[in-house]
């Protein structure tokens, strides 16, 4: 008979067994979190205050920064608390809240990056129609659809795992309440695998295909440009996004599509850290270094903040 005794508290196992290296890991994650938070806040302020950045590409970018802050703020603070105090306990409500925000950020970023790729496709491949296709009404509708779809998806997933129940263990083999880690301790014969595979196809594979097809078209158009200067200019408008896209999907695929292995949990920790902490920290840095308009706006904003 399956034990379905309700669990009111969980223990987050990953990093909790550290003894000597706790201060080092705490410092590392603290700076990752701080740099990511400050970088994304500055980027959002730049887009809001600089009229030159009131374009669809930068509006999408400011939304990406907001999502990245949700990513890091939903996972890293609890990890830092574990490393600082050794308290690896998390209540049922806190755990599901953390998972909810994580799923919401992941779903939103996945769709947002694909629409950012589509924006670059329209700008480079159909420049004469760009202002017609990506007008204010269109991109605001895209954004509303992205955020609402992510919300509905998160709600359905959270309700599903809540109904399935957690009864095999109170130990989460991860550094936050990640859905795969909770699925491993879900009640037997009622796992989330079919739902997760559906998620991967609908909110993973389809957005990835949209991004991939956009960049295949972009590359074919860029290589047809005879002028070297023109080709360089066309590439410079999308290299930042392509780099971010590669990091996000690379880490996500390694985390959710890799075959089972002996070191599955250890690998999940590495790729989850890249997915939820390192990539959100690097995103504003990549965009500010690779995009002249963002670079100029960020310099102005930082000078205003300092003075």
Coordinates of N, CA and C in Angstrom, one line a residue, residues 5 40 43-44 53 75 80 86 94 103 109 125-126 131 142 178 203 226 228 233 253 255 270 272 283 293:
X5 N 1.0 9.8 3.2 CA 1.0 10.8 4.3 C 1.5 12.1 3.8
X40 N 20.6 43.7 -14.7 CA 19.2 43.7 -15.3 C 18.4 44.9 -14.9
X43 N 19.6 47.7 -17.0 CA 19.2 47.5 -18.4 C 17.7 48.0 -18.6
X44 N 16.9 47.6 -17.6 CA 15.5 48.0 -17.6 C 15.3 49.5 -17.5
X53 N 15.9 53.8 -27.2 CA 15.7 52.4 -27.0 C 14.2 52.0 -27.0
X75 N 15.3 31.4 -6.9 CA 16.2 30.2 -6.6 C 17.4 30.5 -5.7
X80 N 21.5 30.7 -0.9 CA 22.5 31.4 -0.1 C 22.1 31.3 1.4
X86 N 23.0 27.0 7.1 CA 22.8 25.5 7.2 C 21.4 25.0 7.3
X94 N 6.3 27.2 0.7 CA 7.5 27.9 0.1 C 8.0 27.2 -1.1
X103 N 9.0 28.0 -12.8 CA 8.3 27.5 -14.0 C 7.8 28.7 -14.8
X109 N 10.6 33.0 -20.5 CA 11.9 33.3 -21.3 C 12.0 32.5 -22.5
X125 N 15.3 40.4 -42.7 CA 14.8 39.8 -43.9 C 13.6 40.5 -44.6
X126 N 12.9 41.3 -43.8 CA 11.7 42.0 -44.4 C 11.8 43.5 -43.8
X131 N 8.1 48.0 -39.7 CA 7.2 48.9 -38.9 C 5.7 48.5 -39.0
X142 N 2.0 40.6 -28.5 CA 2.9 39.5 -28.4 C 3.3 39.3 -26.9
X178 N 12.9 22.2 -7.9 CA 12.8 22.0 -9.4 C 11.8 20.9 -9.7
X203 N 6.3 24.0 -25.3 CA 7.0 25.2 -24.8 C 8.5 25.1 -24.9
X226 N 26.4 41.5 -50.6 CA 27.7 41.6 -51.2 C 28.7 42.4 -50.5
X228 N 30.8 43.8 -47.5 CA 31.3 43.3 -46.2 C 30.8 44.2 -45.1
X233 N 27.2 44.8 -40.4 CA 26.2 45.5 -39.7 C 25.0 44.7 -39.4
X253 N 18.6 22.2 -22.8 CA 18.5 20.8 -23.4 C 19.4 19.8 -22.7
X255 N 19.8 19.9 -19.6 CA 19.1 19.6 -18.3 C 17.9 18.7 -18.5
X270 N 24.7 21.2 -12.1 CA 25.6 22.0 -12.9 C 24.8 22.8 -14.0
X272 N 21.5 23.3 -14.0 CA 20.5 24.2 -13.4 C 21.2 25.5 -13.0
X283 N 23.4 37.8 -19.4 CA 22.6 38.4 -20.4 C 22.8 39.9 -20.5
X293 N 24.0 50.8 -29.1 CA 23.0 51.6 -28.5 C 22.8 51.3 -27.0

